[in-house]
PDB file of C-alpha atoms in Angstrom:
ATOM      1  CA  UNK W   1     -20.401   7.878   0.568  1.00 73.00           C
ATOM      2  CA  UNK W   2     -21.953   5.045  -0.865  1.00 81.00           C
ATOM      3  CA  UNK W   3     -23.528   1.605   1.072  1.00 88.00           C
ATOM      4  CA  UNK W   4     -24.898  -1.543   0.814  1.00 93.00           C
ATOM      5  CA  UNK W   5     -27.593  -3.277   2.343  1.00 95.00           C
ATOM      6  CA  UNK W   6     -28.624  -6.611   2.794  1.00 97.00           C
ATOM      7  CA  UNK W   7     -31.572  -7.113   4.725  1.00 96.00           C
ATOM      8  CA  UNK W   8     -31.333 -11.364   5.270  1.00 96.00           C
ATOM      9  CA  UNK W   9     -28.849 -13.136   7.296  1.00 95.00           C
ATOM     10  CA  UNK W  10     -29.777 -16.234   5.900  1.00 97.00           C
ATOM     11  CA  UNK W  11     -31.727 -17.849   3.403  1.00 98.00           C
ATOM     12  CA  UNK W  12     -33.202 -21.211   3.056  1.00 98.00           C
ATOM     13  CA  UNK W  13     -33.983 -22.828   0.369  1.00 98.00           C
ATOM     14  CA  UNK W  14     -34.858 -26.369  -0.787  1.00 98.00           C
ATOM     15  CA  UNK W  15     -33.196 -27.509  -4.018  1.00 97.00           C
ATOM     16  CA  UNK W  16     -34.515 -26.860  -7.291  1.00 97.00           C
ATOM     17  CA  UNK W  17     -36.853 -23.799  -5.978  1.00 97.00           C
ATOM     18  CA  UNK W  18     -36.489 -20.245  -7.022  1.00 97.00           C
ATOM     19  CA  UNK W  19     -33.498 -18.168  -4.848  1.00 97.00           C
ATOM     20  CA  UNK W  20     -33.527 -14.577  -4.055  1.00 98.00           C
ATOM     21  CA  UNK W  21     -30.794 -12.881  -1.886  1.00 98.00           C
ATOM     22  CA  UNK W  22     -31.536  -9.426  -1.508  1.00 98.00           C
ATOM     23  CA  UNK W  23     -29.143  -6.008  -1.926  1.00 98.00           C
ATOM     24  CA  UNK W  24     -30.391  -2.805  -1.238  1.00 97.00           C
ATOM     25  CA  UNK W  25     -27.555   0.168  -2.350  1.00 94.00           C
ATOM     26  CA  UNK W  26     -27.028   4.112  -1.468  1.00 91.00           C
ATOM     27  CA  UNK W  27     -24.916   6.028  -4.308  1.00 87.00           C
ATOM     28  CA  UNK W  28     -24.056   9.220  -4.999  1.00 83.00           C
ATOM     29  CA  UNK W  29     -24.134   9.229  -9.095  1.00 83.00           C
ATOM     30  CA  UNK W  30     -24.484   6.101 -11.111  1.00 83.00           C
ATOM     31  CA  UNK W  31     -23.924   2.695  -9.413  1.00 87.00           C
ATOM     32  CA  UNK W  32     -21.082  -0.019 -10.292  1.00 91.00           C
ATOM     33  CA  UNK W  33     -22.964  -2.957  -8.271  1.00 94.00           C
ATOM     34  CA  UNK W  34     -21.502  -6.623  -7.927  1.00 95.00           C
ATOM     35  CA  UNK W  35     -22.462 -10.077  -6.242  1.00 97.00           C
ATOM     36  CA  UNK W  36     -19.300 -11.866  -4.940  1.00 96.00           C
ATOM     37  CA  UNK W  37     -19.498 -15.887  -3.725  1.00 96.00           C
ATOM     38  CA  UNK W  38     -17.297 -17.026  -1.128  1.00 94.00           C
ATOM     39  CA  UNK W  39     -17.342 -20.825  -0.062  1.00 91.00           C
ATOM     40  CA  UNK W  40     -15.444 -21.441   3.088  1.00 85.00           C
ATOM     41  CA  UNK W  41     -11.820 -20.560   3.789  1.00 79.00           C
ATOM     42  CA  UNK W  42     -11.947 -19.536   0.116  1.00 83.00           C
ATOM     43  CA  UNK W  43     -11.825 -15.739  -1.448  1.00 87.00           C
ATOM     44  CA  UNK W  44     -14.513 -13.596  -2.890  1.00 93.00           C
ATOM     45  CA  UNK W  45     -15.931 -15.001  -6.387  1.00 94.00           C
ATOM     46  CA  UNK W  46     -17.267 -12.399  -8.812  1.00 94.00           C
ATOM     47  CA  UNK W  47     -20.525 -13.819  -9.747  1.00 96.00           C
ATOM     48  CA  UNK W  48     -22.117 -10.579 -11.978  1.00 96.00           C
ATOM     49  CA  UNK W  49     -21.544  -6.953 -12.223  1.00 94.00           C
ATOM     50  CA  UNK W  50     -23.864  -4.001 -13.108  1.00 94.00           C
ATOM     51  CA  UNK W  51     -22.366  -0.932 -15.016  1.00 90.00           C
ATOM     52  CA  UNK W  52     -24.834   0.208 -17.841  1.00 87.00           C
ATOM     53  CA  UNK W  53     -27.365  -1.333 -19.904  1.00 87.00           C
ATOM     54  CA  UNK W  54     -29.734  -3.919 -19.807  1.00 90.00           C
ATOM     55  CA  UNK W  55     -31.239  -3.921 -16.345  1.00 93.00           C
ATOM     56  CA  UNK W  56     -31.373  -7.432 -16.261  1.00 96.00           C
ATOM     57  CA  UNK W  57     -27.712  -9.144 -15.982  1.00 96.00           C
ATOM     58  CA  UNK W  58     -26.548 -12.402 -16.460  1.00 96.00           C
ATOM     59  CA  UNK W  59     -23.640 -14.252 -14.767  1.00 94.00           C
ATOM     60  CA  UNK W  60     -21.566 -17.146 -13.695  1.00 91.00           C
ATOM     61  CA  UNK W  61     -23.401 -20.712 -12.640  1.00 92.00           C
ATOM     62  CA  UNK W  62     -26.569 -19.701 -13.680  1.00 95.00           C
ATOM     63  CA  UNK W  63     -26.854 -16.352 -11.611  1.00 97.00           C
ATOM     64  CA  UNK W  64     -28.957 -13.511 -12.524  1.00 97.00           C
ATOM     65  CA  UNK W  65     -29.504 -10.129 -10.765  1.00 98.00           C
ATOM     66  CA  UNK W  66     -32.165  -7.415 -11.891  1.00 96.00           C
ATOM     67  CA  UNK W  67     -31.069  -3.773 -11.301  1.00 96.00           C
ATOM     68  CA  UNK W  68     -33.737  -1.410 -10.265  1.00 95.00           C
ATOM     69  CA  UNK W  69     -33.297   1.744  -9.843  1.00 93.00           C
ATOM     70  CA  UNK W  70     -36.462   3.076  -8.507  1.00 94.00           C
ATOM     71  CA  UNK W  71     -36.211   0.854  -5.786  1.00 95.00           C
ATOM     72  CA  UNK W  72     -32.067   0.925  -5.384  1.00 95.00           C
ATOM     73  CA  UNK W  73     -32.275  -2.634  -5.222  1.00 97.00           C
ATOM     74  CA  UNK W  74     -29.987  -5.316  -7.208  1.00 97.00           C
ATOM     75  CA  UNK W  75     -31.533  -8.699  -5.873  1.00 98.00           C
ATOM     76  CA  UNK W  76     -29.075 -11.889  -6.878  1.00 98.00           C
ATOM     77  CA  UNK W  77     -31.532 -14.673  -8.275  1.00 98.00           C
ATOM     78  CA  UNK W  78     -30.927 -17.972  -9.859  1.00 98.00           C
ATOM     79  CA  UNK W  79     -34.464 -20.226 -11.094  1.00 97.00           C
ATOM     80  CA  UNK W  80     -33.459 -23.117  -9.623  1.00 97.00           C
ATOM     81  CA  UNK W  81     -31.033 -24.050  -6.676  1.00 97.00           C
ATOM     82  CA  UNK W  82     -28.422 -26.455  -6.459  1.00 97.00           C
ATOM     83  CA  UNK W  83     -26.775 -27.854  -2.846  1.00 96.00           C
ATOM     84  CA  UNK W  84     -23.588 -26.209  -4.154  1.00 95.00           C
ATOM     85  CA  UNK W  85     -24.478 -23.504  -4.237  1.00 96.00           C
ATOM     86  CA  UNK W  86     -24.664 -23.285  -0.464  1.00 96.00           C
ATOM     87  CA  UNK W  87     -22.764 -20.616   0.511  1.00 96.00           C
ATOM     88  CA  UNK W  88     -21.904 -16.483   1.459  1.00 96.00           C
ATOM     89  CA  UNK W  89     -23.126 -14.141  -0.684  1.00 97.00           C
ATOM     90  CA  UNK W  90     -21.665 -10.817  -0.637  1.00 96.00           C
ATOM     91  CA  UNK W  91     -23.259  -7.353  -2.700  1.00 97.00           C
ATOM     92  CA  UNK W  92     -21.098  -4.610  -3.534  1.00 94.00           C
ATOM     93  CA  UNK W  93     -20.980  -1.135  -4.648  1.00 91.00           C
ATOM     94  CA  UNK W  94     -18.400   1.191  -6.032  1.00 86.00           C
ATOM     95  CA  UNK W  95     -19.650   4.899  -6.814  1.00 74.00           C
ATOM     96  CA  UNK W  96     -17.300   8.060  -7.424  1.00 68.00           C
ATOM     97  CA  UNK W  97     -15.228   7.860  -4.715  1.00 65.00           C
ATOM     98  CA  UNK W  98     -13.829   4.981  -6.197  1.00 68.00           C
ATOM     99  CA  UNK W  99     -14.050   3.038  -2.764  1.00 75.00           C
ATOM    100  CA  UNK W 100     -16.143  -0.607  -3.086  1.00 83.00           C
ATOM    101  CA  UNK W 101     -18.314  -1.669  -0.392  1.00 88.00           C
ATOM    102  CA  UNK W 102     -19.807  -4.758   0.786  1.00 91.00           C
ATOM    103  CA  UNK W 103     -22.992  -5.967   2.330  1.00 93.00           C
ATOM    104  CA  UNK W 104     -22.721  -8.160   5.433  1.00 93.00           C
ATOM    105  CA  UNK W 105     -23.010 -10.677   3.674  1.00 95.00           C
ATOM    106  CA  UNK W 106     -26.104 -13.318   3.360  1.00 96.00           C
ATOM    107  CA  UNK W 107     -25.738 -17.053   4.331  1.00 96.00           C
ATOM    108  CA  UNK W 108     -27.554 -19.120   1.304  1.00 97.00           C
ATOM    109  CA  UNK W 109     -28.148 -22.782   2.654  1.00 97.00           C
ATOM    110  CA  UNK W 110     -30.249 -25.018  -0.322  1.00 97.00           C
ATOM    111  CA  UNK W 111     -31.607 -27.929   1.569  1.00 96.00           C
ATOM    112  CA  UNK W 112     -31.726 -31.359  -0.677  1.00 95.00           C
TER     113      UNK W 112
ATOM    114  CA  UNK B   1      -8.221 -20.270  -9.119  1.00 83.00           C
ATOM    115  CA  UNK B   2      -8.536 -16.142  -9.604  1.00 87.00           C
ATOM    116  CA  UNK B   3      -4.493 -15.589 -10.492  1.00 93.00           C
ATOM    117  CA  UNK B   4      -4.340 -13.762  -7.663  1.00 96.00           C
ATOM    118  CA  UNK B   5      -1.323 -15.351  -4.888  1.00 97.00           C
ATOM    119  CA  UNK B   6      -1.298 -14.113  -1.344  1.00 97.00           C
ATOM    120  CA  UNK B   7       1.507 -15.568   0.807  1.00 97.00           C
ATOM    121  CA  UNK B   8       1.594 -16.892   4.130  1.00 97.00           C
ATOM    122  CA  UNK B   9      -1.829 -18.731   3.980  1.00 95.00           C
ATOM    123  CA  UNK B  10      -1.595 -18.272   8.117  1.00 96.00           C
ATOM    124  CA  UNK B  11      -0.081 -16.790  10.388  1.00 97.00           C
ATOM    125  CA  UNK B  12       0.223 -16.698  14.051  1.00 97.00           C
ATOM    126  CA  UNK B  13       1.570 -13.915  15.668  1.00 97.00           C
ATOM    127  CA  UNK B  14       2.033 -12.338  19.257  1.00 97.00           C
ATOM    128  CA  UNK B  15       0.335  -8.918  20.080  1.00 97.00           C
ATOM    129  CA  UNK B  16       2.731  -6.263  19.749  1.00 97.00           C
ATOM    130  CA  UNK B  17       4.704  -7.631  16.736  1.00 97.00           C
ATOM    131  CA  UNK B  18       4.506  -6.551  13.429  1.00 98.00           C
ATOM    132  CA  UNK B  19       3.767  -8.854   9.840  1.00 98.00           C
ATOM    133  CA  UNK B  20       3.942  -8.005   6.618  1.00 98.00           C
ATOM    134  CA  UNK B  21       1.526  -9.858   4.059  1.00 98.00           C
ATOM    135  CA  UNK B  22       2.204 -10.208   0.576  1.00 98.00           C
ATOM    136  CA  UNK B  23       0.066 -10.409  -3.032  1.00 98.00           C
ATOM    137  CA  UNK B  24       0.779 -11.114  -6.043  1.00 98.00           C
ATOM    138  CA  UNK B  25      -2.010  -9.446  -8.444  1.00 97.00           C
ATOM    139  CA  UNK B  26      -2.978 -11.226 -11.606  1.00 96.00           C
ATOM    140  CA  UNK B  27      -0.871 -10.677 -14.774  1.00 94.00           C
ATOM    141  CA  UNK B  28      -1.762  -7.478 -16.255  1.00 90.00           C
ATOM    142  CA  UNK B  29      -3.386  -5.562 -13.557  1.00 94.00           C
ATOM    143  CA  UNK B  30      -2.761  -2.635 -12.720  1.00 93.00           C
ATOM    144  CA  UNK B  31      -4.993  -2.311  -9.096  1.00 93.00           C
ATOM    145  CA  UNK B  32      -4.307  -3.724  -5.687  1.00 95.00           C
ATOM    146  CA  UNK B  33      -7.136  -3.434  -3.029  1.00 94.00           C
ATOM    147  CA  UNK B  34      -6.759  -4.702   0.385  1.00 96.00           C
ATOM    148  CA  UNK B  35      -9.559  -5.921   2.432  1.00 95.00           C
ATOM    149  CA  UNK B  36     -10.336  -6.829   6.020  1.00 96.00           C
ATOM    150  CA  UNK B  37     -12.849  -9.519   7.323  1.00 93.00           C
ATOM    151  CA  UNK B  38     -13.681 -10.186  10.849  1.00 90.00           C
ATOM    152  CA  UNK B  39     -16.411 -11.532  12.263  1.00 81.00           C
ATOM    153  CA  UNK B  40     -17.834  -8.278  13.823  1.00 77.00           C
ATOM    154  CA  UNK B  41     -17.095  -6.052  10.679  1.00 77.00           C
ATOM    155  CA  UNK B  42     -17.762  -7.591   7.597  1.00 84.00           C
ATOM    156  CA  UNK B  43     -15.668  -7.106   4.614  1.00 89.00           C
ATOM    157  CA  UNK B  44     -14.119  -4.084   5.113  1.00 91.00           C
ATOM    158  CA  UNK B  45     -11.883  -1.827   2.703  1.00 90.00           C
ATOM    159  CA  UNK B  46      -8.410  -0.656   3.854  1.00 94.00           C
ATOM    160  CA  UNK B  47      -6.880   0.372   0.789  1.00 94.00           C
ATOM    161  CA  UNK B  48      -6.034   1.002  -2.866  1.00 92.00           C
ATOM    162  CA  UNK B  49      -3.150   1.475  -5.304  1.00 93.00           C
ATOM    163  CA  UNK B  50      -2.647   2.111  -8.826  1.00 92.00           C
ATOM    164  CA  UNK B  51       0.229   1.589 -10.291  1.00 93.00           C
ATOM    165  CA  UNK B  52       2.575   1.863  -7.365  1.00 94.00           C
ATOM    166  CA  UNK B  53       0.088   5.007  -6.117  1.00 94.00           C
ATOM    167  CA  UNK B  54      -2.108   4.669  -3.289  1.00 93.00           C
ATOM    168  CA  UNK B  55      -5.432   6.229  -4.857  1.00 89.00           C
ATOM    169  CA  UNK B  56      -7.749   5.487  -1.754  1.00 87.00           C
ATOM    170  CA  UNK B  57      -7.775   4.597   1.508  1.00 89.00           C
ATOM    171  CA  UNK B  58     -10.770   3.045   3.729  1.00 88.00           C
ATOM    172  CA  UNK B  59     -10.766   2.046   7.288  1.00 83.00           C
ATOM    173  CA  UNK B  60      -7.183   1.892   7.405  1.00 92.00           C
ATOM    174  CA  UNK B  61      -5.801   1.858  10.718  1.00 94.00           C
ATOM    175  CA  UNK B  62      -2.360   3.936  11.617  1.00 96.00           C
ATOM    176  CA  UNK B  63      -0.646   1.178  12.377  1.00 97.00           C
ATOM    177  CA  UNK B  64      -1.101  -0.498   9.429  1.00 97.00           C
ATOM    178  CA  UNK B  65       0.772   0.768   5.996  1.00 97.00           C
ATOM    179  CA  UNK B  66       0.984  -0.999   2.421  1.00 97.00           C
ATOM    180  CA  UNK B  67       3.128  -0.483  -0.567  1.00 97.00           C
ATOM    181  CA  UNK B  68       3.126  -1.686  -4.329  1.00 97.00           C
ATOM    182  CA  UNK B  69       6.185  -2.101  -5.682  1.00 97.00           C
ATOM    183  CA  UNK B  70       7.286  -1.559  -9.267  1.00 96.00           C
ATOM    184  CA  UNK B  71       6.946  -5.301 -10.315  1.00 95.00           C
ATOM    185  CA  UNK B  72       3.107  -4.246  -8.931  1.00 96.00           C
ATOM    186  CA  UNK B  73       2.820  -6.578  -5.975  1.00 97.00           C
ATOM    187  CA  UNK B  74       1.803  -5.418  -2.976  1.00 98.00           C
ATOM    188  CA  UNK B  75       2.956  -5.584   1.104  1.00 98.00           C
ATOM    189  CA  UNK B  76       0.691  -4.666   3.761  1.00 98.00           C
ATOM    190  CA  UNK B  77       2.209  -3.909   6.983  1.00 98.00           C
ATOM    191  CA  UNK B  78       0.736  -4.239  10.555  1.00 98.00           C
ATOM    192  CA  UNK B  79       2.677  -3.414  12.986  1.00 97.00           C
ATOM    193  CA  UNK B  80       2.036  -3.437  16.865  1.00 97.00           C
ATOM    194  CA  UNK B  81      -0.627  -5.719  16.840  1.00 97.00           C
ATOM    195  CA  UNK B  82      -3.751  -6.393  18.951  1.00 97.00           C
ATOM    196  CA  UNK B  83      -6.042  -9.044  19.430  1.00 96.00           C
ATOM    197  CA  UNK B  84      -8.993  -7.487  17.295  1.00 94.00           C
ATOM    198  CA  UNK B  85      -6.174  -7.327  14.542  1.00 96.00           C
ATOM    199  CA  UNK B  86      -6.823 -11.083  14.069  1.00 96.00           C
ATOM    200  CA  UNK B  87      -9.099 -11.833  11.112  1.00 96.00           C
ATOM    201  CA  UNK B  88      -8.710 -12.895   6.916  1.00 95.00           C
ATOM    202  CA  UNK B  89      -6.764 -10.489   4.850  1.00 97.00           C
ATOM    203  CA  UNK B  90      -7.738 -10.620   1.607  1.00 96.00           C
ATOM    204  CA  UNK B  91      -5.910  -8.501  -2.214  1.00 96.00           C
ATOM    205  CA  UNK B  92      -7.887  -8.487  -5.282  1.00 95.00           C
ATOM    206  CA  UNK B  93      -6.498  -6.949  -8.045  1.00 95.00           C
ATOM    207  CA  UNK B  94      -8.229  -5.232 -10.852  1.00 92.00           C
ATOM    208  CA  UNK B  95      -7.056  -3.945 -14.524  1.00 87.00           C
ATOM    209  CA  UNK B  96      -7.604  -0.425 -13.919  1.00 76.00           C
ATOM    210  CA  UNK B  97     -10.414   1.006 -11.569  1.00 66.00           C
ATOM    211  CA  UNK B  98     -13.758   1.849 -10.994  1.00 65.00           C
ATOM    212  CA  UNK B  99     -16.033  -0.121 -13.277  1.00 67.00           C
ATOM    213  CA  UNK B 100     -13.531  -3.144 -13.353  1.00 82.00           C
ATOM    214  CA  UNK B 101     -14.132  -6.601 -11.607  1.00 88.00           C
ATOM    215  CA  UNK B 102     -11.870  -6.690  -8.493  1.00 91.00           C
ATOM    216  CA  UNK B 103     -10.560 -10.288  -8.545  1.00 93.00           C
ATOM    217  CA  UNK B 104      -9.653 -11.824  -4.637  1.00 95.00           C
ATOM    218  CA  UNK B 105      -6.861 -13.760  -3.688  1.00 96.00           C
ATOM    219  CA  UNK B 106      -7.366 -16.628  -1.144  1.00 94.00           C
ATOM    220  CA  UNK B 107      -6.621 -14.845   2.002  1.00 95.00           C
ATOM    221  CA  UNK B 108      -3.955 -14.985   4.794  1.00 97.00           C
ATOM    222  CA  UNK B 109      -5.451 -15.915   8.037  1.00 96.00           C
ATOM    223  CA  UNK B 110      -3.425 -13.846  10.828  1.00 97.00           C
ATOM    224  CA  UNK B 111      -4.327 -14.849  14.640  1.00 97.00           C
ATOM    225  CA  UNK B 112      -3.074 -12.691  17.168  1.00 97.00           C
ATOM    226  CA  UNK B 113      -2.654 -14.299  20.788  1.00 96.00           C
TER     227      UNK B 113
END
């Protein structure tokens, strides 16, 4: 069966710095990976999805996430971080079994 | 707004009873997922169907059944219910399967007392 990891809690960051927010995966066959957004008392937000291609994948609000598959890692990044985007960021994986799962989730505070 | 509609937004409930949550996925899709998030577990998935066909199930507990009807939305049932029941239910629908984007609805908050 397939998992997710996500080795930070929390990140801090202070606006208009560099983000990471880190995803670590387990997959029998090839990966379908995804980074989900959720503000408070709101749903899950698809950000970016990974299926096949260029390793590198753009997304929504300036969101990028590099797949590498030496490492079975698919770290969310953005160049330069706003306040708003202050929230829970979720990574995902779906392998053959159909079944997605999530990470536990990493709290992303950007500090003005 | 993701076009996906869950209905009641809360709910507040009594252990022992039973609820039934509803979702509407978005126009055209085919896939209803439903998920689970507590505090303790995460985001956790119960289950899947396609096309009125369950095609998966997660960590679904006995207790709790769903159904997708032929005008594709979805019920999920939980019956007998117990304090650790309480936490956001969330549907996302998708197209198909597999590869496709799962999109989330906003949630119904159930709180068992």
């Amino acid at each position: 069966a397939q998992s997710v990891a996500q080795p930070e809690d929390q990140v801090n960051v202070a606006e208009g710095n560099p983000l990471t927010v880190k995803c670590t995966y387990s997959v029998s066959g090839n990966p379908y990976l995804f980074w989900y957004v959720q503000y408070p008392n709101r749903g899950l937000q698809f950000l970016l999805k990974y299926i096949t291609g260029d390793n590198l994948v753009k997304g929504s609000y300036g969101f990028e996430a590099e797949f590498n598959k030496s490492q079975t890692s698919f770290h969310l990044k953005k160049p330069s971080a706003l306040v708003s985007d202050s929230a829970l960021y979720f990574c995902a994986v779906r392998g053959r079994d159909n079944d997605m799962r999530f990470g536990a989730g990493t709290r992303l505070t950007v500090k003005p | 707004d993701s076009g996906v509609t869950q209905t009641p937004k809360h709910l507040i409930t009594a252990t022992g009873q039973r609820v039934t949550l509803r979702c509407s996925p978005r126009s055209g899709d085919l896939s209803v997922y439903w998920y689970q998030q507590s505090l303790d577990q995460g985001l956790q998935f119960l289950i899947h169907y396609y096309n009125g066909e369950e095609r998966a199930k997660g960590n679904i507990l006995e207790r709790f059944s769903a159904q997708q009807f032929p005008d594709l939305h979805s019920e999920l049932n939980l019956s007998s219910l117990e304090l650790g029941d309480s936490a956001l239910y969330f549907c996302a629908s998708s197209v198909l399967a597999h590869t496709d984007t799962q999109y989330f609805g906003p949630g119904t908050r159930l709180t068992v007392l």
